[in-house]
Coordinates of C-alpha atoms in Angstrom, one line a residue:
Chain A
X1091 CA -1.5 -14.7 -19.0
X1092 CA -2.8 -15.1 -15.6
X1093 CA -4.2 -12.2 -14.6
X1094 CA -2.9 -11.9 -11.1
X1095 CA 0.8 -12.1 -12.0
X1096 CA 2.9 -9.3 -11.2
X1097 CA 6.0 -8.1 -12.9
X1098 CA 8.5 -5.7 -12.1
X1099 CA 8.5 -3.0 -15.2
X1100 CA 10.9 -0.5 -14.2
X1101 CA 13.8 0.2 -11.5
X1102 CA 15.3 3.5 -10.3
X1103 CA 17.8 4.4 -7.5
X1104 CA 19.1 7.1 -5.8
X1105 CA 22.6 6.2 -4.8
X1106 CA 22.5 5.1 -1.1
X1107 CA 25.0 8.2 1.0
X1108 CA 25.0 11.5 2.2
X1109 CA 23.6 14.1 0.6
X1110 CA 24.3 17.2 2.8
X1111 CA 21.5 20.3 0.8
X1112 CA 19.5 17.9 -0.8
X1113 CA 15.9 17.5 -0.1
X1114 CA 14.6 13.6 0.1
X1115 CA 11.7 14.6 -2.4
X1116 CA 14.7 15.5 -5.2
X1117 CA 16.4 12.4 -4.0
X1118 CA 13.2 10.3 -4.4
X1119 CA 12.4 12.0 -8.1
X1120 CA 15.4 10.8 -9.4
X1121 CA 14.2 7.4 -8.3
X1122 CA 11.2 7.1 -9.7
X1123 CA 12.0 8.9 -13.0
X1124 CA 14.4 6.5 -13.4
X1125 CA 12.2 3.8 -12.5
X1126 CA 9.8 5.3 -15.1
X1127 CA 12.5 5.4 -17.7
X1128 CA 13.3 2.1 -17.3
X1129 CA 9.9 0.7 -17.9
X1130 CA 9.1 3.3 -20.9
X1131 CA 6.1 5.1 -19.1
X1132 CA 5.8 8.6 -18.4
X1133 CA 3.0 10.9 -17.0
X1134 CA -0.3 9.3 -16.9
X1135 CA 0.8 5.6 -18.0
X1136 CA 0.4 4.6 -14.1
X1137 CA -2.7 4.5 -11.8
X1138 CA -1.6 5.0 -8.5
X1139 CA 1.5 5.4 -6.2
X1140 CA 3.0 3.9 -3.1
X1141 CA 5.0 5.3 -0.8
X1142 CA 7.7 3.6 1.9
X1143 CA 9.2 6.0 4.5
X1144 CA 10.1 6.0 7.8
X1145 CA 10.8 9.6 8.4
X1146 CA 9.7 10.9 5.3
X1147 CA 7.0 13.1 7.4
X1148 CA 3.4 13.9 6.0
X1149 CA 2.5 13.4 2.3
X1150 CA 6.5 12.5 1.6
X1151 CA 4.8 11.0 -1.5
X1152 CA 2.5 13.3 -2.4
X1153 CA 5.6 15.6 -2.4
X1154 CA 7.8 13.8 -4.6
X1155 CA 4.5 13.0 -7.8
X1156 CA 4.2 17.2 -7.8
X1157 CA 7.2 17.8 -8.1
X1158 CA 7.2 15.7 -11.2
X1159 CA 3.7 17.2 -11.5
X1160 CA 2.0 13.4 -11.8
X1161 CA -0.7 13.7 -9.2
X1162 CA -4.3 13.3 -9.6
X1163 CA -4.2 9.4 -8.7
X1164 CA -4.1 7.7 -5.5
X1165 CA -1.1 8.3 -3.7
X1166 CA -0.5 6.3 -0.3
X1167 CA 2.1 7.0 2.2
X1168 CA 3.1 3.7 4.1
X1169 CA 5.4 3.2 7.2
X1170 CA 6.5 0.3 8.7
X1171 CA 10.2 0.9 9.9
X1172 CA 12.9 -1.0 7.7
X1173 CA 9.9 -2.6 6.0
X1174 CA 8.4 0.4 4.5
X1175 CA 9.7 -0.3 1.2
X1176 CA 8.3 -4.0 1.4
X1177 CA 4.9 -3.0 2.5
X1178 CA 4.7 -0.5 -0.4
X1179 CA 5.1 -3.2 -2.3
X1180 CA 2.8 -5.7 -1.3
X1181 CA 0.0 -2.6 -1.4
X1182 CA 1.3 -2.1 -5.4
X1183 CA 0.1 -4.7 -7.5
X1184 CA -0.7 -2.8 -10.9
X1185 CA 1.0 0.5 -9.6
X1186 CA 4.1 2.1 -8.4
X1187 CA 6.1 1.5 -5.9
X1188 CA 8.6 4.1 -4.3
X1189 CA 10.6 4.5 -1.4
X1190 CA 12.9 7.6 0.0
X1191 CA 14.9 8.5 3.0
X1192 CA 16.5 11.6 4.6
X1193 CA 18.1 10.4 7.9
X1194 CA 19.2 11.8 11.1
X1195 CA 22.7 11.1 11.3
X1196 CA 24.4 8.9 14.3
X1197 CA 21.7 6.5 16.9
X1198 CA 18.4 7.4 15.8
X1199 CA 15.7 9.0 17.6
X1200 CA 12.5 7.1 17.9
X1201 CA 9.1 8.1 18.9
X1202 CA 8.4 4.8 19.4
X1203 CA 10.3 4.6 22.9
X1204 CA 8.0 6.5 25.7
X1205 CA 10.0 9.0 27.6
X1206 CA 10.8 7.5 30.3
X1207 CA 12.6 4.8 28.4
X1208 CA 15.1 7.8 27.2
X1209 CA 15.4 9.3 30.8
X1210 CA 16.4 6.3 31.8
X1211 CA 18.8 5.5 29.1
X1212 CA 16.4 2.5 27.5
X1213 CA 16.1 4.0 24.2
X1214 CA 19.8 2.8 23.4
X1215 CA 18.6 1.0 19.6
X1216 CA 22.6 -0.3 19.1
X1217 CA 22.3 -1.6 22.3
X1218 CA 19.3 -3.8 21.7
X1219 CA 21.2 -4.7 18.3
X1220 CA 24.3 -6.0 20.9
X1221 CA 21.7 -8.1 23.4
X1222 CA 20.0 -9.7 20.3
X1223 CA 23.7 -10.0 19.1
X1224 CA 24.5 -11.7 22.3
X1225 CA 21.9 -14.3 22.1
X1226 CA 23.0 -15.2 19.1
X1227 CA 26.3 -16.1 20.0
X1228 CA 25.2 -18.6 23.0
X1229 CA 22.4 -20.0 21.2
X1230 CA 23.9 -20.3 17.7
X1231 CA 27.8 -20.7 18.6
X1232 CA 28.2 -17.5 16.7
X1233 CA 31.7 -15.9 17.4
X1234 CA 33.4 -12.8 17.0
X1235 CA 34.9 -13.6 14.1
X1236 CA 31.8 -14.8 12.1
X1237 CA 30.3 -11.0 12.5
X1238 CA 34.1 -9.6 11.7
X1239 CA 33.1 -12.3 9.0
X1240 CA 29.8 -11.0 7.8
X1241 CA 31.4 -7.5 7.1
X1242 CA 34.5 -8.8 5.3
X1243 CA 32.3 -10.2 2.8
X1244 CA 29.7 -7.4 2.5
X1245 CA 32.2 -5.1 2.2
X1246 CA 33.8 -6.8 -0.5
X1247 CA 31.0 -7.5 -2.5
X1248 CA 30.3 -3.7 -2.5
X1249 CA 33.1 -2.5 -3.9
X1250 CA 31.5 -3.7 -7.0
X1251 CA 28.4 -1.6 -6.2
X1252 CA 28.7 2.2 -7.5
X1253 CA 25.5 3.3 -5.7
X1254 CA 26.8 2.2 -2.2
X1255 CA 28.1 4.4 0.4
X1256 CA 31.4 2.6 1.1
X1257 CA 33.6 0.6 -1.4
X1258 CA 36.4 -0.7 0.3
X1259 CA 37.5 -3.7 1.6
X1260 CA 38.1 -4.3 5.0
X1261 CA 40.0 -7.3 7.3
X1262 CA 38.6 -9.1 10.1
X1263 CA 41.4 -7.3 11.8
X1264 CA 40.3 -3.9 11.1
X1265 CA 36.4 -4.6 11.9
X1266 CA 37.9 -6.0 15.3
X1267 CA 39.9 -3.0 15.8
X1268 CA 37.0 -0.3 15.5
X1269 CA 35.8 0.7 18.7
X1270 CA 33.2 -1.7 20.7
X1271 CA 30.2 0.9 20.5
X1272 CA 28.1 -2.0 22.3
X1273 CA 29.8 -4.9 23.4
X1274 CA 30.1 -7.1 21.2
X1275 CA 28.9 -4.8 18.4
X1276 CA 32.2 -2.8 17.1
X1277 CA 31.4 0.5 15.3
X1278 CA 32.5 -1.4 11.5
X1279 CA 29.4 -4.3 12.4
X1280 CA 26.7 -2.0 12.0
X1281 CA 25.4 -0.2 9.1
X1282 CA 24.6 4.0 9.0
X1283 CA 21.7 5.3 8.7
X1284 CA 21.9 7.5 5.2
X1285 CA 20.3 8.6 2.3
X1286 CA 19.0 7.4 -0.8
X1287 CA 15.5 6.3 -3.0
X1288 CA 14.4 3.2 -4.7
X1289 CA 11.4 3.0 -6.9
X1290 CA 10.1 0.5 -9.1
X1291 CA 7.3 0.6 -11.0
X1292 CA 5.2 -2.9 -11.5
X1293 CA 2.6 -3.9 -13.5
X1294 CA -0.1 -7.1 -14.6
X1295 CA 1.8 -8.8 -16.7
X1296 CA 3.7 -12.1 -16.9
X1297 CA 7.5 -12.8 -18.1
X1298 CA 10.6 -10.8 -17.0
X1299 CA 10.9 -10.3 -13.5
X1300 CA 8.1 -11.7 -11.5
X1301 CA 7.0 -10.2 -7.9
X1302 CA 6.0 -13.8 -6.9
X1303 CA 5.6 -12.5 -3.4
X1304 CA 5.8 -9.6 -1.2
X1305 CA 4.7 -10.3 2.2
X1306 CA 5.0 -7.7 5.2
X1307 CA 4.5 -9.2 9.0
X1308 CA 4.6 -7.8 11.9
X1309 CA 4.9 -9.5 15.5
X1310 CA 3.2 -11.7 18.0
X1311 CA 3.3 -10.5 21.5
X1312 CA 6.8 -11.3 23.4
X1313 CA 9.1 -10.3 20.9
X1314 CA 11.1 -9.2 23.4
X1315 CA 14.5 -9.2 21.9
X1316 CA 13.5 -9.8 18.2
X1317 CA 12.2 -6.2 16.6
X1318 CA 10.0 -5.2 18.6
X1319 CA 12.5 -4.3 21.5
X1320 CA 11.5 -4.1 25.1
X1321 CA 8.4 -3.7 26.3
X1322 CA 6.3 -5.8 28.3
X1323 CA 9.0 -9.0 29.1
X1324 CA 7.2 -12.1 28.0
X1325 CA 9.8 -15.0 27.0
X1326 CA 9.5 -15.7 23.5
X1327 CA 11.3 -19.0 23.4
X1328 CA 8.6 -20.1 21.2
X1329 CA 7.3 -17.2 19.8
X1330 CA 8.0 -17.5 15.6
X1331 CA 9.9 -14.2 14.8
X1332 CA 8.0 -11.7 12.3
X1333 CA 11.1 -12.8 9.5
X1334 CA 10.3 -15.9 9.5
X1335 CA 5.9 -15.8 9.9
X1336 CA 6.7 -13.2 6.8
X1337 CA 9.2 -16.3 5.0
X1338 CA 7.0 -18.8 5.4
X1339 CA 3.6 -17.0 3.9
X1340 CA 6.3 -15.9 1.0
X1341 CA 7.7 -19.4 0.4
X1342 CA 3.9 -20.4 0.4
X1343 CA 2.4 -18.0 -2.1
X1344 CA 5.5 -18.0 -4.2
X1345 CA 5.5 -21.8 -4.2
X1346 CA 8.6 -22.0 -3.8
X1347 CA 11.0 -23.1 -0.6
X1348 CA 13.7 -21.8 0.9
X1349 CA 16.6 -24.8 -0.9
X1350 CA 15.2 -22.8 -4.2
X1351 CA 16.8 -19.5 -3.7
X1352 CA 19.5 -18.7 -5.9
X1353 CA 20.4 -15.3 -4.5
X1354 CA 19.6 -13.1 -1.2
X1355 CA 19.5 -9.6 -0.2
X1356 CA 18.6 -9.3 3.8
X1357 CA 19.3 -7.1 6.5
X1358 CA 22.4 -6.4 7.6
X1359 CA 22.2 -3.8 10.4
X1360 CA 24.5 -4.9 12.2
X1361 CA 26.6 -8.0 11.1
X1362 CA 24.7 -10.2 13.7
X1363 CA 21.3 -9.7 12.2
X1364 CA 22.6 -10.7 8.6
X1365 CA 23.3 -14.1 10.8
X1366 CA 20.1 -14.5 12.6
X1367 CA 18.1 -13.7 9.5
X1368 CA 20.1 -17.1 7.8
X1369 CA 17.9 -19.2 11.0
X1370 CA 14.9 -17.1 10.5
X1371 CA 14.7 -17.4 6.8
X1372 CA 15.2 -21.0 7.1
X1373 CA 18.0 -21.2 5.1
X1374 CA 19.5 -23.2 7.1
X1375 CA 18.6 -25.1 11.0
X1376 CA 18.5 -22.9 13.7
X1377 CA 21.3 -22.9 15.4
X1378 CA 23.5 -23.2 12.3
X1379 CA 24.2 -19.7 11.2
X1380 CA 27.5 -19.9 12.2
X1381 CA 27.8 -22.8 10.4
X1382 CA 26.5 -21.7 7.0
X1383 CA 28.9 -18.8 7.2
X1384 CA 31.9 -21.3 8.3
X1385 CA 31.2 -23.6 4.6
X1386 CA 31.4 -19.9 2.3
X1387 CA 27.7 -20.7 1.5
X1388 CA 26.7 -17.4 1.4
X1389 CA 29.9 -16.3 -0.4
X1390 CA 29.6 -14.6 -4.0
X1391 CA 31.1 -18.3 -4.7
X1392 CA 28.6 -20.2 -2.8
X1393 CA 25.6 -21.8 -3.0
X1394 CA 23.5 -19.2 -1.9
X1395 CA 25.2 -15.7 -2.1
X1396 CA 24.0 -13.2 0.5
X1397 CA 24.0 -9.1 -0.2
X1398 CA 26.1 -9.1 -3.4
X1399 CA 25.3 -5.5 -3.4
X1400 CA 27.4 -5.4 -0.3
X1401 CA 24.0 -5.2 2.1
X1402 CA 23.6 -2.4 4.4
X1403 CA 27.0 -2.6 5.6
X1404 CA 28.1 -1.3 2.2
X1405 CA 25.4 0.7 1.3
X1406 CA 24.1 2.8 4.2
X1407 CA 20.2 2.0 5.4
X1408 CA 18.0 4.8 4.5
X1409 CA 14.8 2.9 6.0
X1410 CA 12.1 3.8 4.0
X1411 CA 14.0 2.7 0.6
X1412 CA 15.9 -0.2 1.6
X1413 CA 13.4 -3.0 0.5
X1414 CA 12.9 -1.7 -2.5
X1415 CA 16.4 -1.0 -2.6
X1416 CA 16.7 -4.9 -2.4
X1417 CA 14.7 -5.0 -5.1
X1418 CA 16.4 -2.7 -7.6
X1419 CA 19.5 -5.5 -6.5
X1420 CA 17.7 -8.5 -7.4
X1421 CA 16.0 -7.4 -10.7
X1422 CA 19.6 -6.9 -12.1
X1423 CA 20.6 -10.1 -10.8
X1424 CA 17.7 -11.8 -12.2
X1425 CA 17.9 -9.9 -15.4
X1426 CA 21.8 -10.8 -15.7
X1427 CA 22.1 -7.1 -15.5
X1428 CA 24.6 -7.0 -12.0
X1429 CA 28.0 -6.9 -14.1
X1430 CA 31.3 -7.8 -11.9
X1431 CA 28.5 -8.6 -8.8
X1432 CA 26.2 -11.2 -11.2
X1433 CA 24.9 -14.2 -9.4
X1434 CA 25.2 -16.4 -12.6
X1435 CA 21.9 -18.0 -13.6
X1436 CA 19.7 -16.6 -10.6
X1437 CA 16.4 -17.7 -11.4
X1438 CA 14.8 -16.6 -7.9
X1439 CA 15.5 -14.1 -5.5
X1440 CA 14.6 -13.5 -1.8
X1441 CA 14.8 -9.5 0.1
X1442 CA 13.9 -9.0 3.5
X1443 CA 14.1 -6.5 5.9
X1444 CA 12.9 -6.4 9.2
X1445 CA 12.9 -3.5 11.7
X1446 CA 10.9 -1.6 14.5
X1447 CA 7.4 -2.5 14.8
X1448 CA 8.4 -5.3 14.3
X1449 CA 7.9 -5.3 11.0
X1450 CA 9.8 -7.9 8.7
X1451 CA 8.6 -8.1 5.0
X1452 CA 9.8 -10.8 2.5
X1453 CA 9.7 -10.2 -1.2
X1454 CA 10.6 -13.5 -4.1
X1455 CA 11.6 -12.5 -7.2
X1456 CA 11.6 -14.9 -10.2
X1457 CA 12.2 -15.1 -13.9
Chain B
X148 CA 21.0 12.6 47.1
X149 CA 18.8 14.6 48.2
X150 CA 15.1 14.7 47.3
X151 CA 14.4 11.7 45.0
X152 CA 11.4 11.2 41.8
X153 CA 11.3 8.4 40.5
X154 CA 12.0 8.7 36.3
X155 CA 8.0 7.6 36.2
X156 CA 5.1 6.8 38.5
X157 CA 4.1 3.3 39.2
X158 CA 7.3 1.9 37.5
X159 CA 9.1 0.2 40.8
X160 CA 8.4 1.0 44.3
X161 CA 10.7 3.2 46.4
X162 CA 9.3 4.2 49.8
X163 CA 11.9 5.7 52.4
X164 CA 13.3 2.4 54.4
X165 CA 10.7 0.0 52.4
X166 CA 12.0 -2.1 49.9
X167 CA 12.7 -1.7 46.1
X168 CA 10.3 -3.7 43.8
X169 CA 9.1 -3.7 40.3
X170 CA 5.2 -2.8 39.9
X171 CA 4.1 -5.2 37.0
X172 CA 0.8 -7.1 36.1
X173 CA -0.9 -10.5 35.8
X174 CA -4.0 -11.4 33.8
X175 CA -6.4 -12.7 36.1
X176 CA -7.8 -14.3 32.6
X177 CA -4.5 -16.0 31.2
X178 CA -2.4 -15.9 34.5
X179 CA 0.7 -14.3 32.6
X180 CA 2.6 -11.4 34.3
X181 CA 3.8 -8.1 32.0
X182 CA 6.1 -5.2 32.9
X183 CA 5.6 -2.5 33.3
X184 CA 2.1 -3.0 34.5
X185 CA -0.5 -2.3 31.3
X186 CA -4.2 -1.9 31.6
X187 CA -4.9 -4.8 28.6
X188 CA -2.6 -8.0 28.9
X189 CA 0.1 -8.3 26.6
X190 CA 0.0 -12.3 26.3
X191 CA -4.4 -12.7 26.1
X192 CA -5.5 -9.0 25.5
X193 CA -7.6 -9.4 28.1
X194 CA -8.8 -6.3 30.3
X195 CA -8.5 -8.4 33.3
X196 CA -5.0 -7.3 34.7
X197 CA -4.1 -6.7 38.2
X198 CA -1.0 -4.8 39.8
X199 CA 1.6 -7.1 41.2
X200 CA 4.9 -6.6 42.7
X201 CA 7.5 -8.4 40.8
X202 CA 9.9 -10.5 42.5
X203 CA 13.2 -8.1 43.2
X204 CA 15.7 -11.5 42.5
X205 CA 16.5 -12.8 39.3
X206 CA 19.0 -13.9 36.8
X207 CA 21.4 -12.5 34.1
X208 CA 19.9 -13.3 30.7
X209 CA 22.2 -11.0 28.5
X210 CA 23.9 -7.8 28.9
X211 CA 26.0 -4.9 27.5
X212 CA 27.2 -1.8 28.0
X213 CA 25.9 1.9 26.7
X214 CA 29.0 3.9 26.0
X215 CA 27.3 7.0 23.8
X216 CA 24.7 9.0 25.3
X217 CA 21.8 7.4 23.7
X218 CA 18.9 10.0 22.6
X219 CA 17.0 11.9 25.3
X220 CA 19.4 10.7 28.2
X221 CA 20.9 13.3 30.1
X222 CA 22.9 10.7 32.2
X223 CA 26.5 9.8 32.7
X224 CA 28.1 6.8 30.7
X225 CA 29.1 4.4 30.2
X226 CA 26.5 2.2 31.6
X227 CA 25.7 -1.2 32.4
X228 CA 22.3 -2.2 30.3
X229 CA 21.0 -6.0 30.1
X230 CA 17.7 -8.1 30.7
X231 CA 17.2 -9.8 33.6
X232 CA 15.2 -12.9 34.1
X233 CA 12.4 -13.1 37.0
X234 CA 11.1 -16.3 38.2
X235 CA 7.5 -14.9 37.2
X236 CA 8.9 -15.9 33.9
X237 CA 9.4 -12.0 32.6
X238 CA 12.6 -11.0 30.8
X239 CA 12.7 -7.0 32.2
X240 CA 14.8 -5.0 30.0
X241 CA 16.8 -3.1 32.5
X242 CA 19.8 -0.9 33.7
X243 CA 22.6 -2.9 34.7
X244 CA 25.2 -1.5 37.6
X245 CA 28.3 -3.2 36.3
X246 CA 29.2 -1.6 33.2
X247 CA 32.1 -3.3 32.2
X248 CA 30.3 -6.5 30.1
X249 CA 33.3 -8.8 30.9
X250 CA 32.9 -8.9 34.5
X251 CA 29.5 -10.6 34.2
X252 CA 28.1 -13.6 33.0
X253 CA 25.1 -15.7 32.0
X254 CA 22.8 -16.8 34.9
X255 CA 24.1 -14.8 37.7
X256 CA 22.1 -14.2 40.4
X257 CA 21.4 -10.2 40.6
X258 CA 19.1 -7.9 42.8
X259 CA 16.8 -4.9 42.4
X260 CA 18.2 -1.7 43.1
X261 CA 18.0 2.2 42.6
X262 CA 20.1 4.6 40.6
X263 CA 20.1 8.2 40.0
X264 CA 19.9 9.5 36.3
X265 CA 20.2 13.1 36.5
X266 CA 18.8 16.0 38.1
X267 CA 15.7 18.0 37.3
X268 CA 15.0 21.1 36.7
X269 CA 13.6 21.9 40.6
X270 CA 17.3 20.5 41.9
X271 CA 15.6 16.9 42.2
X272 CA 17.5 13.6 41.6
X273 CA 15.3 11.6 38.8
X274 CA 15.8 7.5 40.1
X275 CA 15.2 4.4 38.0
X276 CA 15.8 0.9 38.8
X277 CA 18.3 -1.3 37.6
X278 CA 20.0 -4.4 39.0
X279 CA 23.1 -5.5 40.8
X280 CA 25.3 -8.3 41.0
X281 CA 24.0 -10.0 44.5

């Protein structure tokens, strides 16, 4: 056994919805004791704790190990905005991993916009979503249709997901009829912030599930339109998005390259950015997004299926646990364990999730 | 509109009858401009930064419009809200006057102006810049 290989012992969830009356620590508990029964461990079998939240507040982890009265170990809370989860996770070789979210319904309040931004009207996050959208379409040849596209498809594979928030199909007609809420974004193309928990407990070992490589990366200076939202204006023409510096250091330690990927879970906050993550991933040219869409690649019957669980679209984004949301996702694909949703004979999986900061991580999964 | 403040200091100039133009930064170290001015440069992290004004011409890079009242904005919508590009090579994230996203497209020339957001609490109108169609 090589020493430094890690292996996913355990998942839990928390459905992903909304959960009006329940505190996110009981959320998060329910996660991570089913995480724990998962990998047959209970109190004192584990020697430390990660934590992924974006508005979690102080100690959210330290909260949710008392209330299962497991503390006296390390427990480290760790936020990096949709990341969260992925960061926790590339901190948690030989421990536990967890992630939990309570959100603020409708556009979310930041602290990371200073005030004047919000006097001013700046701190409009959908509206960034719909400029980066934008760009998209002239530089890619990205239409309408492809993001009415993106959450057709999410929204079908999610019916078969009982832990999602929505599970229903929708038409390209319908997503085209919800109401712009930034042009070109319609209110059906982007995902709502909710509820939920992931956990998953990992552990030296090899065999099973393999965490081949959790990466988290956050951005180079003139990101203007990428993550890290406005700020100081620098072009970033050439400026390598943090999704893809985070890709490329995965692809590297996992040793493995993007045409190897039997299965994907990436971010899908609005339909656009499940798109642009296609380029930034590498799996396929830039400029081709559209492209891959077009040739049902990224169908549950393509090549490469993207967000079987029916992505963020489907599920609702609770920030701090969608990584490792993604990863509950891909160890039942990898297992065979995704019933009516099974990727057959995925032997390696790829999450990502990339958000304010900017912080994109990247996590291969392989069996 | 009364007595003007501007929605923060050393953002854009606005004296009565001068003209309208965006306070930024260069980097005497790397040569690269910022906005809104910063005391370390975005590009080098050097220290070395001095105020410029920013040129109040440029062109429409892309655009949108605000049609919920996004949090902390006490402002009217919908609104016009975009990034313009300056030939100091900046892409300034920005308020747009046109706020209906089919009458504008790519490249066109626009102008710096100023808009009121709301008033204050002493009765004064808060201003922030945003640009036109020229």
């Amino acid at each position: 056994m090589n020493e430094h290989e890690v292996q996913i012992a355990g998942i839990g969830l928390h459905p992903f919805g909304r959960f009006e009356g329940t505190p996110v620590t009981d959320i998060a508990v329910q996660a991570v004791r089913n995480a724990l029964a998962d990998a047959g461990l209970g109190r004192g079998d584990f020697q430390a704790a990660f934590c992924g939240t974006a508005y979690g507040g102080v100690a959210a982890g330290h909260k949710v190990l008392d209330a299962m009265g497991m503390t006296g170990m390390p427990i480290v809370d760790v936020e990096a905005g949709c990341a969260s989860g992925g960061a926790a996770l590339m901190l948690a070789s030989g421990a536990i991993a967890a992630g939990q979210e309570k959100m603020p319904k409708g556009i979310i309040r930041s602290s990371f916009f200073e005030p004047w931004r919000e006097d001013a009207g700046l701190a409009a996050t959908p509206a960034y979503f719909a400029l980066r959208a934008q760009r998209l379409m002239r530089e890619s040849g990205v239409t309408r249709e492809h993001l009415a596209g993106v959450v057709v498809k999410n929204r079908r594979n999610g019916v078969h997901n009982p832990d999602a928030m929505f599970r229903k199909e929708v038409t390209a007609n319908e997503v085209l009829a919800s109401r712009v809420v930034c042009e070109p974004l319609h209110l059906w193309m982007l995902c709502s912030p909710n509820e939920g928990a992931a956990a998953v407990v990992v552990r030296r070992g090899s065999g099973g599930v393999r965490v081949a490589a959790a990466v988290l990366r956050s951005h180079l200076p003139g990101n203007v339109l990428s993550e890290a939202t406005p700020m100081s204006g620098l072009v970033d023409d050439d400026v390598p998005p943090p999704t893809t510096l985070a890709a490329t250091a995965a692809y590297e330690a996992a040793g493995v390259g993007a045409t190897d990927i039997d299965v994907v879970e990436c971010q899908d906050t609005d339909a656009a950015r499940e798109l642009l993550s296609y380029e930034e991933l590498g799996l396929c040219p830039r400029g081709d997004a559209g492209k891959l869409a077009d040739e049902g690649v990224t169908e549950m019957a393509g090549r490469l299926p993207v967000n079987p669980s029916g992505g963020l679209l489907s599920k609702g984004e609770p920030l701090g646990a969608s990584a490792l949301g993604q990863v509950v996702e891909l160890t039942r694909q990898l297992r065979g364990d995704a019933g009516p949703r099974q990727v057959e004979g995925a032997r390696v999986a790829l999450g990502h999730t990339v958000g304010r900061g900017a912080n994109a991580s990247v996590i291969v999964l392989t069996r | 509109m009364g007595e003007t403040v501007p929605v923060r200091e050393g953002l854009f100039t606005n004296a009565p009858g001068g003209e309208v133009r965006l306070v930024g930064g260069r980097c005497t170290s790397c040569g690269e401009h910022h906005f809104p001015r910063l005391p370390t440069c975005p590009s080098c992290s050097s220290g070395a930064c001095e105020e410029i004004l920013l040129s109040d011409r440029g062109s429409l890079w892309v655009w949108t419009a605000v049609t919920a009242p996004p949090p902390g904005y006490r402002g009217e919508v919908p609104f016009g809200f975009g990034v313009v590009e300056l030939p100091e090579g900046l892409r300034v994230i920005t308020r747009l006057t046109e706020a209906v996203p089919s009458r504008l497209v790519f490249g066109q020339p626009m102008r710096l102006d100023v808009v009121p957001l709301h008033v204050d609490d002493d009765g004064r109108t808060v201003v922030t810049y945003a640009f036109t169609p020229s």
